[in-house]
Coordinates of C-alpha atoms in Angstrom, one line a residue:
Chain U
M222 CA 58.5 -22.1 24.9
T223 CA 58.5 -25.3 23.3
I224 CA 56.1 -26.7 21.0
S225 CA 54.9 -30.2 21.5
R226 CA 55.0 -33.5 18.6
K227 CA 51.1 -33.3 19.4
D228 CA 50.9 -29.3 18.6
I229 CA 53.1 -30.0 15.1
E230 CA 50.6 -32.8 14.1
K231 CA 47.5 -30.5 14.9
V232 CA 48.7 -27.4 12.9
A233 CA 49.9 -29.6 9.9
V234 CA 45.9 -30.9 10.3
L235 CA 44.6 -27.9 10.1
A236 CA 47.1 -26.4 7.4
R237 CA 46.2 -29.6 5.2
I238 CA 49.7 -30.3 5.3
R239 CA 51.4 -33.9 5.2
V240 CA 54.3 -34.1 7.5
D241 CA 56.3 -37.4 8.2
D242 CA 57.5 -38.6 11.8
E243 CA 60.8 -37.1 10.7
Q244 CA 60.2 -34.2 9.8
V245 CA 57.5 -33.5 13.1
S246 CA 61.4 -33.9 14.6
A247 CA 62.8 -31.2 12.9
L248 CA 60.1 -28.8 13.1
E249 CA 59.7 -29.4 16.7
K250 CA 63.2 -28.0 16.9
D251 CA 62.9 -25.2 14.5
L252 CA 59.3 -23.9 15.3
G253 CA 60.7 -24.1 19.5
N254 CA 63.7 -22.1 18.5
I255 CA 61.2 -19.4 16.6
L256 CA 58.8 -19.4 19.7
D257 CA 61.7 -18.8 21.9
L258 CA 62.6 -15.7 20.2
V259 CA 59.0 -14.6 20.4
D260 CA 59.1 -14.9 23.8
Q261 CA 62.3 -13.1 24.3
L262 CA 60.3 -9.9 22.4
G263 CA 57.6 -10.9 25.1
A264 CA 60.0 -9.3 27.5
A265 CA 59.9 -5.8 26.2
D266 CA 57.9 -3.3 28.5
T267 CA 54.9 -2.2 26.0
D268 CA 52.9 -0.4 28.7
A269 CA 52.6 2.6 27.3
V270 CA 52.2 1.5 23.7
E271 CA 48.8 1.3 21.9
P272 CA 48.5 -2.3 20.3
M273 CA 48.1 -2.0 16.6
A274 CA 46.1 -3.8 14.4
H275 CA 48.6 -3.0 11.4
P276 CA 52.1 -2.4 10.9
L277 CA 51.1 0.5 8.3
N278 CA 50.0 3.8 10.4
A279 CA 47.1 4.5 7.7
V280 CA 43.5 4.1 7.5
Q281 CA 41.4 1.7 5.1
R282 CA 40.1 3.4 2.2
L283 CA 36.5 2.9 0.8
R284 CA 35.1 1.9 -2.6
A285 CA 31.9 3.5 -3.8
D286 CA 29.6 0.7 -4.5
E287 CA 29.6 0.3 -8.1
V288 CA 29.7 -2.5 -10.1
T289 CA 33.3 -2.7 -11.8
E290 CA 33.8 -6.3 -12.9
I291 CA 32.2 -7.9 -15.6
N292 CA 31.8 -11.8 -16.4
Q293 CA 35.3 -13.6 -16.8
R294 CA 34.0 -16.9 -16.1
D295 CA 35.6 -18.2 -19.4
A296 CA 39.3 -17.3 -18.4
F297 CA 39.1 -18.2 -15.1
Q298 CA 37.7 -21.7 -15.6
A299 CA 40.4 -22.3 -18.5
I300 CA 42.7 -23.0 -15.8
A301 CA 41.0 -24.4 -13.4
P302 CA 41.3 -28.6 -13.5
S303 CA 37.8 -29.6 -13.3
T304 CA 34.5 -27.4 -14.3
E305 CA 30.9 -28.7 -15.4
N306 CA 28.0 -26.3 -16.6
G307 CA 30.0 -23.6 -15.2
L308 CA 30.7 -24.9 -11.6
Y309 CA 34.2 -25.7 -10.5
L310 CA 34.3 -28.9 -9.8
V311 CA 36.4 -30.4 -6.6
P312 CA 36.9 -33.5 -4.6
R313 CA 33.3 -34.8 -3.1
V314 CA 32.7 -33.2 0.2
I315 CA 30.1 -34.1 2.5
E316 CA 29.5 -32.3 5.8
Chain R
M87 CA 12.0 -31.6 37.1
Q88 CA 11.2 -28.1 35.9
W89 CA 13.7 -26.9 33.4
D90 CA 13.9 -23.1 32.8
I91 CA 14.8 -22.8 28.4
V92 CA 17.8 -20.4 27.8
I93 CA 17.9 -19.4 23.9
G94 CA 20.4 -16.6 22.2
L95 CA 20.3 -15.6 18.4
E96 CA 23.2 -15.4 15.6
I97 CA 21.4 -14.1 12.6
H98 CA 23.3 -13.6 9.1
V99 CA 21.7 -10.7 7.4
Q100 CA 22.9 -10.4 3.7
L101 CA 23.1 -6.7 3.4
A102 CA 21.3 -5.2 -0.1
T103 CA 24.4 -3.4 -1.6
R104 CA 24.9 -3.7 -5.6
T105 CA 28.4 -5.4 -5.3
K106 CA 30.3 -7.3 -2.6
I107 CA 31.9 -6.5 0.5
F108 CA 35.9 -6.4 -1.0
S109 CA 35.0 -6.5 -4.8
G110 CA 33.2 -4.9 -7.6
S111 CA 31.5 -8.0 -8.5
S112 CA 27.9 -8.1 -8.5
T113 CA 25.7 -9.5 -6.1
A114 CA 22.4 -9.9 -8.3
Y115 CA 20.7 -13.1 -7.2
G116 CA 20.1 -16.1 -9.6
A117 CA 23.0 -15.4 -12.0
E118 CA 24.5 -18.3 -14.1
P119 CA 27.0 -19.9 -11.6
N120 CA 30.5 -18.1 -11.5
T121 CA 29.3 -15.6 -13.6
Q122 CA 29.7 -13.1 -10.8
A123 CA 32.9 -14.9 -9.3
N124 CA 36.2 -12.5 -10.3
A125 CA 39.6 -12.1 -9.4
V126 CA 39.1 -11.0 -5.6
D127 CA 36.7 -13.7 -4.6
L128 CA 38.4 -16.5 -6.4
A129 CA 41.4 -15.8 -3.9
M130 CA 43.4 -15.1 -7.2
P131 CA 47.1 -14.4 -6.2
G132 CA 48.3 -10.9 -5.9
T133 CA 44.8 -9.4 -5.6
L134 CA 43.7 -7.4 -2.6
P135 CA 40.4 -6.7 -1.3
V136 CA 38.9 -2.8 -0.9
P137 CA 36.0 -2.4 1.1
N138 CA 32.6 -1.4 0.0
E139 CA 31.5 1.9 1.7
Q140 CA 27.8 0.9 1.5
A141 CA 28.4 -2.0 3.8
F142 CA 29.4 0.1 6.4
R143 CA 27.0 2.5 5.7
Y144 CA 24.6 -0.5 6.0
A145 CA 25.9 -1.9 9.3
V146 CA 26.1 1.9 10.9
M147 CA 22.4 2.1 9.9
F148 CA 21.2 -1.3 11.5
G149 CA 23.4 -0.2 14.8
L150 CA 21.8 3.1 15.4
A151 CA 18.7 1.3 15.0
V152 CA 19.1 -1.1 17.6
N153 CA 20.5 1.6 19.8
A154 CA 23.9 0.3 19.5
E155 CA 26.9 1.9 20.1
I156 CA 28.6 2.3 16.5
E157 CA 32.6 1.4 16.6
R158 CA 34.7 4.4 15.3
R159 CA 37.8 2.1 14.7
S160 CA 36.7 -1.6 13.4
V161 CA 39.0 -3.9 12.4
F162 CA 38.7 -7.6 10.2
E163 CA 40.3 -10.5 11.3
R164 CA 41.0 -14.1 9.2
K165 CA 38.8 -17.2 10.3
N166 CA 40.7 -19.8 9.2
Y167 CA 39.0 -22.9 7.8
F168 CA 39.1 -25.4 4.8
Y169 CA 36.0 -25.4 2.7
P170 CA 35.9 -25.8 -1.2
D171 CA 33.4 -23.0 -1.3
L172 CA 35.5 -20.6 0.7
P173 CA 38.5 -20.4 -2.0
K174 CA 40.7 -17.8 0.3
G175 CA 41.0 -20.9 2.9
Y176 CA 39.6 -18.1 5.6
Q177 CA 36.3 -16.1 5.8
T178 CA 37.3 -12.2 6.6
T179 CA 35.3 -11.4 9.3
Q180 CA 35.6 -9.1 12.6
L181 CA 36.1 -10.5 15.7
E182 CA 37.9 -8.1 18.4
R183 CA 36.4 -4.7 16.9
P184 CA 32.9 -5.3 15.9
I185 CA 31.4 -2.4 13.9
V186 CA 28.3 -2.6 15.7
G187 CA 28.7 -2.6 19.9
P188 CA 25.9 -3.7 22.7
G189 CA 22.3 -2.5 21.6
Y190 CA 18.9 -3.9 22.4
V191 CA 15.2 -4.8 20.8
D192 CA 12.3 -4.0 22.3
L193 CA 9.6 -7.0 21.8
D194 CA 5.7 -6.6 22.4
L195 CA 4.6 -10.1 24.0
A196 CA 1.2 -11.6 23.2
N197 CA 0.5 -11.0 26.9
G198 CA 0.9 -7.2 26.4
E199 CA 4.2 -7.3 28.0
T200 CA 7.6 -6.0 26.9
K201 CA 10.4 -8.0 26.7
R202 CA 13.9 -6.8 26.0
V203 CA 16.4 -8.7 24.4
R204 CA 20.1 -7.3 24.6
I205 CA 22.4 -7.7 21.0
H206 CA 25.9 -8.5 22.4
H207 CA 27.6 -7.0 18.9
A208 CA 27.2 -7.0 15.3
H209 CA 29.8 -7.7 12.9
L210 CA 30.5 -7.4 9.4
E211 CA 31.8 -10.2 7.3
E212 CA 31.8 -12.2 3.9
D213 CA 29.4 -15.1 2.3
A214 CA 30.6 -18.1 1.5
G215 CA 29.8 -19.9 -2.1
K216 CA 27.3 -22.4 -2.4
S217 CA 28.7 -26.3 -2.6
L218 CA 26.6 -28.6 -4.6
H219 CA 26.4 -32.4 -3.6
E220 CA 24.9 -33.8 -6.7
D221 CA 26.4 -36.3 -8.5
F222 CA 28.9 -34.4 -10.8
H223 CA 30.8 -38.1 -11.5
G224 CA 31.7 -38.5 -7.9
M225 CA 32.8 -34.5 -7.1
T226 CA 31.2 -31.6 -5.9
G227 CA 30.3 -28.8 -7.8
V228 CA 31.1 -25.4 -6.5
D229 CA 29.3 -21.9 -7.5
L230 CA 31.2 -19.0 -5.7
N231 CA 28.6 -16.0 -7.1
R232 CA 27.6 -15.6 -3.6
A233 CA 31.3 -15.4 -2.5
G234 CA 31.9 -12.3 -1.0
T235 CA 28.6 -11.1 -0.7
P236 CA 28.2 -8.5 2.3
L237 CA 26.6 -10.4 5.6
I238 CA 26.0 -8.7 9.0
E239 CA 25.9 -11.3 11.5
V240 CA 23.9 -10.1 14.9
V241 CA 24.5 -12.0 17.9
T242 CA 22.1 -11.5 20.9
E243 CA 22.7 -12.4 24.4
P244 CA 20.6 -15.4 25.8
D245 CA 17.9 -13.3 26.5
M246 CA 15.1 -15.0 25.2
T247 CA 13.3 -17.8 27.5
N248 CA 10.7 -19.4 24.9
A249 CA 10.4 -20.4 21.0
E250 CA 7.6 -17.6 21.3
E251 CA 9.9 -14.9 22.5
A252 CA 12.9 -15.9 19.7
V253 CA 10.5 -16.1 17.0
A254 CA 9.1 -12.7 17.7
F255 CA 12.9 -11.1 18.2
A256 CA 13.1 -13.0 14.6
K257 CA 10.4 -11.1 13.2
K258 CA 11.0 -8.0 14.8
L259 CA 14.7 -7.9 13.2
H260 CA 13.2 -8.9 10.0
G261 CA 10.9 -5.7 10.2
I262 CA 13.6 -3.3 10.8
V263 CA 16.3 -4.7 8.2
T264 CA 13.4 -4.6 5.6
S265 CA 12.2 -1.6 6.7
L266 CA 15.9 0.0 6.8
G267 CA 16.4 -1.6 3.2
I268 CA 19.3 -2.8 4.1
C269 CA 18.2 -6.4 3.2
D270 CA 15.2 -8.0 0.9
G271 CA 14.5 -10.0 4.1
D272 CA 13.4 -12.9 1.5
M273 CA 14.2 -15.6 3.4
S274 CA 13.7 -18.4 1.2
Q275 CA 16.5 -16.8 -1.0
G276 CA 18.5 -17.1 2.2
S277 CA 18.4 -13.4 2.7
M278 CA 18.1 -14.0 6.3
R279 CA 19.6 -16.9 8.2
F280 CA 19.1 -17.8 11.8
D281 CA 21.3 -20.0 14.0
V282 CA 19.6 -20.7 17.6
N283 CA 21.7 -21.6 20.8
I284 CA 19.4 -23.7 22.9
S285 CA 20.3 -24.9 26.6
L286 CA 18.2 -25.7 29.8
K287 CA 18.7 -25.5 33.4
P288 CA 17.1 -26.4 36.5
K289 CA 14.0 -23.8 37.2
G290 CA 15.5 -20.7 39.0
S291 CA 19.3 -22.1 38.6
D292 CA 22.0 -19.5 38.1
T293 CA 24.4 -21.7 36.2
L294 CA 23.9 -22.0 32.3
G295 CA 23.7 -25.6 30.9
T296 CA 25.7 -26.8 28.0
R297 CA 24.2 -25.4 25.0
T298 CA 23.7 -26.9 21.6
E299 CA 23.5 -24.5 18.4
T300 CA 21.3 -25.8 15.3
K301 CA 22.2 -24.0 12.3
N302 CA 20.7 -22.5 9.0
L303 CA 17.1 -21.8 9.8
N304 CA 15.6 -20.2 7.0
S305 CA 11.9 -19.5 8.1
F306 CA 10.1 -18.7 11.2
R307 CA 8.0 -21.7 11.1
F308 CA 10.7 -24.1 10.9
M309 CA 12.8 -22.0 13.8
E310 CA 9.9 -22.3 16.3
Q311 CA 9.4 -26.2 15.3
A312 CA 13.3 -26.6 15.7
I313 CA 13.3 -24.9 19.0
A314 CA 10.4 -26.9 20.2
H315 CA 12.3 -30.3 18.9
E316 CA 15.6 -29.4 20.7
V317 CA 14.1 -28.4 24.0
E318 CA 12.2 -32.1 24.2
R319 CA 15.1 -33.2 23.2
Q320 CA 17.6 -32.1 25.7
M321 CA 14.9 -32.7 28.2
D322 CA 14.4 -36.2 27.3
I323 CA 18.3 -36.3 27.9
L324 CA 18.7 -34.3 30.8
E325 CA 15.6 -36.1 32.9
D326 CA 17.2 -39.8 32.0
G327 CA 20.7 -38.6 33.7
G328 CA 22.3 -38.0 30.8
T329 CA 24.5 -35.2 29.6
I330 CA 24.0 -32.6 26.6
V331 CA 27.2 -32.3 24.2
Q332 CA 28.0 -29.1 23.2
E333 CA 27.5 -29.5 19.7
T334 CA 26.1 -28.2 16.0
R335 CA 23.1 -29.5 14.5
L336 CA 21.3 -29.4 11.6
Y337 CA 17.0 -29.4 11.5
N338 CA 15.2 -31.0 9.1
G339 CA 12.0 -28.9 8.7
D340 CA 10.3 -31.4 6.2
R341 CA 10.9 -34.3 8.4
D342 CA 10.7 -32.4 11.9
E343 CA 14.2 -34.0 13.3
S344 CA 17.7 -32.8 13.8
R345 CA 20.9 -34.6 13.6
S346 CA 24.6 -33.7 14.9
M347 CA 26.7 -32.0 12.5
R348 CA 29.9 -31.6 14.4
T349 CA 30.6 -31.9 18.0
K350 CA 32.8 -29.0 19.8
E351 CA 36.0 -31.8 20.1
E352 CA 36.5 -31.7 16.9
A353 CA 35.4 -28.2 15.7
N354 CA 38.2 -26.3 13.7
D355 CA 40.5 -24.2 15.3
Y356 CA 40.1 -21.0 13.3
R357 CA 43.0 -19.8 14.1
Y358 CA 41.9 -15.7 14.0
F359 CA 44.5 -13.2 13.5
P360 CA 44.1 -9.7 12.1
C361 CA 43.6 -9.2 8.4
P362 CA 47.3 -7.9 6.9
D363 CA 45.5 -7.2 3.6
L364 CA 43.0 -5.1 5.5
L365 CA 44.1 -1.7 7.4
P366 CA 41.7 -0.6 10.3
V367 CA 38.5 1.3 8.9
E368 CA 37.7 4.2 10.5
I369 CA 34.5 6.1 10.6
D370 CA 34.0 9.9 11.8
D371 CA 31.3 11.4 13.3
S372 CA 29.4 12.9 10.0
F373 CA 29.7 9.5 8.5
I374 CA 27.3 8.0 11.4
E375 CA 25.2 11.4 11.4
Q376 CA 24.5 11.4 7.8
A377 CA 23.4 7.4 8.3
R378 CA 21.4 8.6 11.4
D379 CA 19.9 11.2 8.7
S380 CA 19.0 8.6 6.3
L381 CA 17.1 6.4 8.9
P382 CA 13.7 5.5 7.8
E383 CA 10.5 5.5 9.9
L384 CA 11.2 2.0 12.1
P385 CA 8.4 -0.3 12.9
D386 CA 8.0 0.8 16.7
A387 CA 7.6 4.3 15.5
R388 CA 5.3 3.2 12.7
K389 CA 3.2 1.1 15.0
A390 CA 2.7 4.3 17.3
R391 CA 1.4 6.1 13.9
F392 CA -0.8 3.5 12.8
M393 CA -2.4 3.8 16.2
E394 CA -2.7 7.5 16.3
Q395 CA -3.3 8.2 12.4
Y396 CA -5.7 5.3 11.7
G397 CA -7.2 4.5 15.3
L398 CA -5.7 0.5 15.2
N399 CA -5.5 -1.3 18.5
D400 CA -2.8 -2.1 19.8
Y401 CA -2.8 -5.8 18.3
D402 CA -3.8 -4.7 14.6
A403 CA -1.3 -1.7 14.6
G404 CA 1.5 -4.4 15.6
L405 CA 1.1 -7.3 12.9
L406 CA 0.6 -4.3 10.3
S407 CA 3.5 -2.5 11.4
G408 CA 6.3 -4.9 11.8
D409 CA 7.0 -5.8 7.7
S410 CA 8.1 -2.7 5.6
K411 CA 6.0 -3.8 2.7
L412 CA 2.6 -5.3 4.4
A413 CA 2.8 -1.8 6.4
G414 CA 2.8 0.0 3.2
F415 CA -0.1 -2.2 1.8
F416 CA -2.4 -1.6 4.5
E417 CA -1.5 2.4 4.0
D418 CA -1.9 2.3 0.3
A419 CA -5.6 0.2 1.0
A420 CA -6.4 2.5 4.2
S421 CA -5.9 6.1 2.3
H422 CA -8.7 4.8 -0.1
G423 CA -10.7 2.5 2.1
K424 CA -11.8 5.2 4.8
D425 CA -12.7 2.3 7.7
A426 CA -9.2 1.4 8.6
K427 CA -10.4 -1.1 11.0
L428 CA -12.3 -2.8 8.3
V429 CA -9.0 -2.8 5.9
A430 CA -6.9 -4.3 8.8
N431 CA -10.0 -6.8 9.2
W432 CA -9.3 -8.0 5.6
I433 CA -5.8 -7.7 5.1
Q434 CA -5.3 -10.1 8.1
G435 CA -8.5 -12.1 7.5
E436 CA -8.9 -13.2 3.5
F437 CA -6.0 -11.5 2.2
S438 CA -3.2 -13.0 4.7
A439 CA -4.8 -16.7 4.1
R440 CA -4.5 -16.1 0.1
L441 CA -1.2 -15.4 0.3
N442 CA -0.1 -18.4 2.7
A443 CA -2.2 -20.7 1.0
E444 CA -0.3 -19.5 -2.4
E445 CA 3.0 -19.3 -0.4
K446 CA 3.0 -15.8 -1.8
S447 CA 5.1 -12.7 -0.1
V448 CA 3.1 -8.9 -0.3
A449 CA 5.2 -8.2 -2.7
D450 CA 4.1 -10.9 -4.8
S451 CA -0.1 -10.1 -4.5
P452 CA -2.0 -10.1 -7.7
I453 CA -3.8 -7.4 -5.9
T454 CA -3.0 -4.2 -4.7
G455 CA -3.6 -2.1 -1.6
A456 CA -5.8 0.4 -3.7
Q457 CA -8.1 -2.2 -4.7
L458 CA -8.4 -3.9 -1.5
G459 CA -9.2 0.0 -0.2
D460 CA -12.0 0.2 -2.8
L461 CA -13.5 -2.8 -2.1
V462 CA -13.6 -2.2 1.6
V463 CA -15.2 1.3 0.8
R464 CA -18.0 -0.9 -0.8
I465 CA -18.3 -2.8 2.2
A466 CA -18.9 0.1 4.5
D467 CA -21.3 1.8 2.1
N468 CA -23.2 -1.0 2.0
T469 CA -22.8 -1.5 -1.3
I470 CA -21.9 -5.1 -1.5
S471 CA -22.3 -7.5 1.3
S472 CA -19.8 -9.8 3.1
A473 CA -20.6 -12.5 0.7
G474 CA -20.5 -10.3 -2.4
A475 CA -17.0 -8.9 -1.3
K476 CA -15.4 -12.4 -1.2
K477 CA -16.8 -12.8 -5.2
V478 CA -15.2 -9.1 -5.7
F479 CA -12.0 -9.9 -4.4
E480 CA -12.0 -13.4 -5.8
A481 CA -12.5 -11.4 -9.3
L482 CA -9.1 -9.3 -8.2
W483 CA -7.0 -11.9 -7.1
S484 CA -7.9 -14.0 -10.4
G485 CA -7.5 -10.9 -12.2
E486 CA -10.6 -11.2 -13.9
K487 CA -10.8 -7.9 -13.9
D488 CA -9.1 -4.9 -12.2
N489 CA -12.0 -2.4 -11.0
V490 CA -13.8 -2.9 -7.8
D491 CA -17.5 -1.3 -9.6
A492 CA -17.0 -3.1 -12.7
I493 CA -16.5 -6.0 -11.0
I494 CA -19.7 -5.4 -8.7
D495 CA -21.6 -4.5 -11.8
A496 CA -20.8 -7.4 -13.9
K497 CA -21.7 -9.8 -11.2
G498 CA -24.6 -7.8 -10.0
L499 CA -23.6 -7.7 -6.3
K500 CA -24.8 -4.4 -5.4
Q501 CA -27.3 -5.4 -2.4
V502 CA -30.7 -3.8 -2.5
S503 CA -31.0 -1.2 0.3
D504 CA -33.9 0.3 -0.3
T505 CA -36.1 -0.6 2.6
G506 CA -39.3 0.0 1.0
A507 CA -38.6 -2.8 -1.6
L508 CA -36.9 -5.1 1.4
E509 CA -39.9 -4.7 3.4
A510 CA -42.4 -5.9 0.7
M511 CA -39.7 -8.6 -0.1
V512 CA -40.1 -9.8 3.7
D513 CA -44.0 -9.3 4.1
E514 CA -44.4 -11.7 1.0
V515 CA -42.1 -14.3 2.2
L516 CA -43.7 -14.3 5.7
A517 CA -47.0 -14.6 4.4
G518 CA -45.8 -17.7 2.5
M519 CA -44.7 -19.4 5.6
P520 CA -47.4 -19.0 8.2
D521 CA -46.4 -22.0 10.1
Q522 CA -42.7 -20.9 11.0
V523 CA -44.4 -17.4 11.9
A524 CA -46.4 -19.2 14.3
Q525 CA -43.7 -21.4 15.8
Y526 CA -41.3 -18.2 16.2
Q527 CA -43.6 -15.8 17.8
Q528 CA -44.1 -19.0 20.5
E529 CA -40.9 -19.5 21.1
S530 CA -39.8 -17.6 24.4
D531 CA -36.0 -18.2 24.2
P532 CA -34.5 -15.6 22.3
K533 CA -31.4 -17.8 21.9
K534 CA -33.5 -20.2 19.7
Q535 CA -35.5 -17.5 18.4
K536 CA -32.5 -15.8 17.0
K537 CA -31.6 -19.1 15.0
M538 CA -35.1 -19.5 13.7
L539 CA -34.3 -16.2 12.3
G540 CA -31.9 -17.8 9.5
G541 CA -34.8 -20.3 8.2
F542 CA -36.3 -16.9 6.8
M543 CA -32.9 -15.5 5.5
G544 CA -32.9 -18.5 3.1
P545 CA -36.2 -17.7 1.0
L546 CA -35.6 -13.8 1.3
M547 CA -31.8 -13.8 -0.1
K548 CA -34.1 -16.0 -2.7
A549 CA -36.7 -13.9 -3.3
S550 CA -34.1 -10.5 -3.7
K551 CA -31.8 -12.9 -5.8
G552 CA -29.0 -12.6 -3.4
Q553 CA -29.3 -9.1 -3.9
G554 CA -30.8 -8.2 -0.5
N555 CA -28.9 -6.5 2.0
P556 CA -28.9 -9.2 4.8
K557 CA -28.1 -6.8 7.7
L558 CA -31.7 -4.6 6.9
F559 CA -33.6 -7.7 5.9
N560 CA -32.7 -8.9 9.5
E561 CA -33.8 -5.9 11.1
I562 CA -36.9 -5.9 9.1
L563 CA -37.4 -9.5 10.4
V564 CA -36.9 -9.0 13.8
K565 CA -39.4 -5.5 13.8
K566 CA -42.2 -7.2 11.9
L567 CA -42.4 -10.8 13.7
G568 CA -41.7 -9.2 17.2
G569 CA -44.5 -6.3 16.1

């Protein structure tokens, strides 16, 4: 299985990562190798194996519906780049 | 050309848990921004989600109420997209193994028919925060209090064929989740939000047309308008030979217009994958049976009981049983008011009209069911006329006084029903109006005669200072004039 330049550019956009042309060429090779490896795994016969949703063979513990958190806004906002009236400010997004 | 309309719904239902789906932060509405957004909700590095058992219990209760299969082993996926009110960069949701499998809801339509709408599935997921686009020096403000609030998203099959059915389904679902107590049902605060998928196809065709999705409708009225608007928009395009673009649209209810939000070509590739932070959740039979035992009376059962217990007809019982708060109000009133049919009329008439006019819900009503019941007792036993009853209702509503009998006394609304006294008044009034009496007696058309009776009522009400029983006055008049 190979990966195209177009695929890499699309994934980069979705992941919000800027990659230049040179990097795309290198990634084409690296990611292609990884995908080839995954393809080899595909050759294993898994017909009799139940698919797993998680590598740990365990079940999720659930929590009682009780408030355990207190208001720590000041502590969290102390490390935020920009806040106002209790809001986190981010570069403008318009739908 | 004739078209068939095909409608499917996706409904986000905010669950009325005390805490978030994956953290112990409070979900109380209306808190100061970001005071209920803690480390897990903010996606701080090193935090892990722990699911809320109550959210699962509520989802299971919903599944049982809509005749659905419950998935014993459900799994969470990550739906990846970038938006500032989604701090993790993905929404934790369910794709492959949602907690609630296929089910159905039966609707009673206005024409007396029953319509079954199938539910494809319902899954648990987390809500996002809120972005505020007002001007913060050219930036966007983000409040993450809502981030992580548990939702169930209910997805129907495209089984509805017009706005009436879609709204009937929405109302039914609202009645079910509020009766279950798993959602407060307050649509103005976004507790239930509807996305409507609409497509058209030539009448009788088996092939579905391209659909659009109109998002985030938060009232039944807007939903009805948005459907009418979108059907017309698509019909215009198709009849002009155009094609429908698969897209998400936003409807503006105040201006009755919609605009495209994003088309599918540029839509996000969500790159779903199983969430490695969460193990599969297993639900055993005893959990499901406990949920089943805790199910309260649901709208269908309540409707049947209203017909049986109070002798209501199908229409009244349907209207009063859907919303659990309205149903409770009716039962409070009917247990005081004896005459359930008259109680039902008052609730659907005066009471609903006032609530609508003041944009209030039943919960905000300034009068109680018991008060309305007391009022109906006094109408039924002829203590007050219907005009007097309206005055009592006003006084109750404005909070002037809270006791029906005290209001009747204070306002002198008690009507005179002593036949002897009324007959005397009628004799006196008729004696003073010989011309009209002669006219009435010469008239051969009973309809015109009936109309002429009104001419005597004014003077009679005046003679009795507004306290004569109009029904009795009428009977006496007919007897005396006819004789």
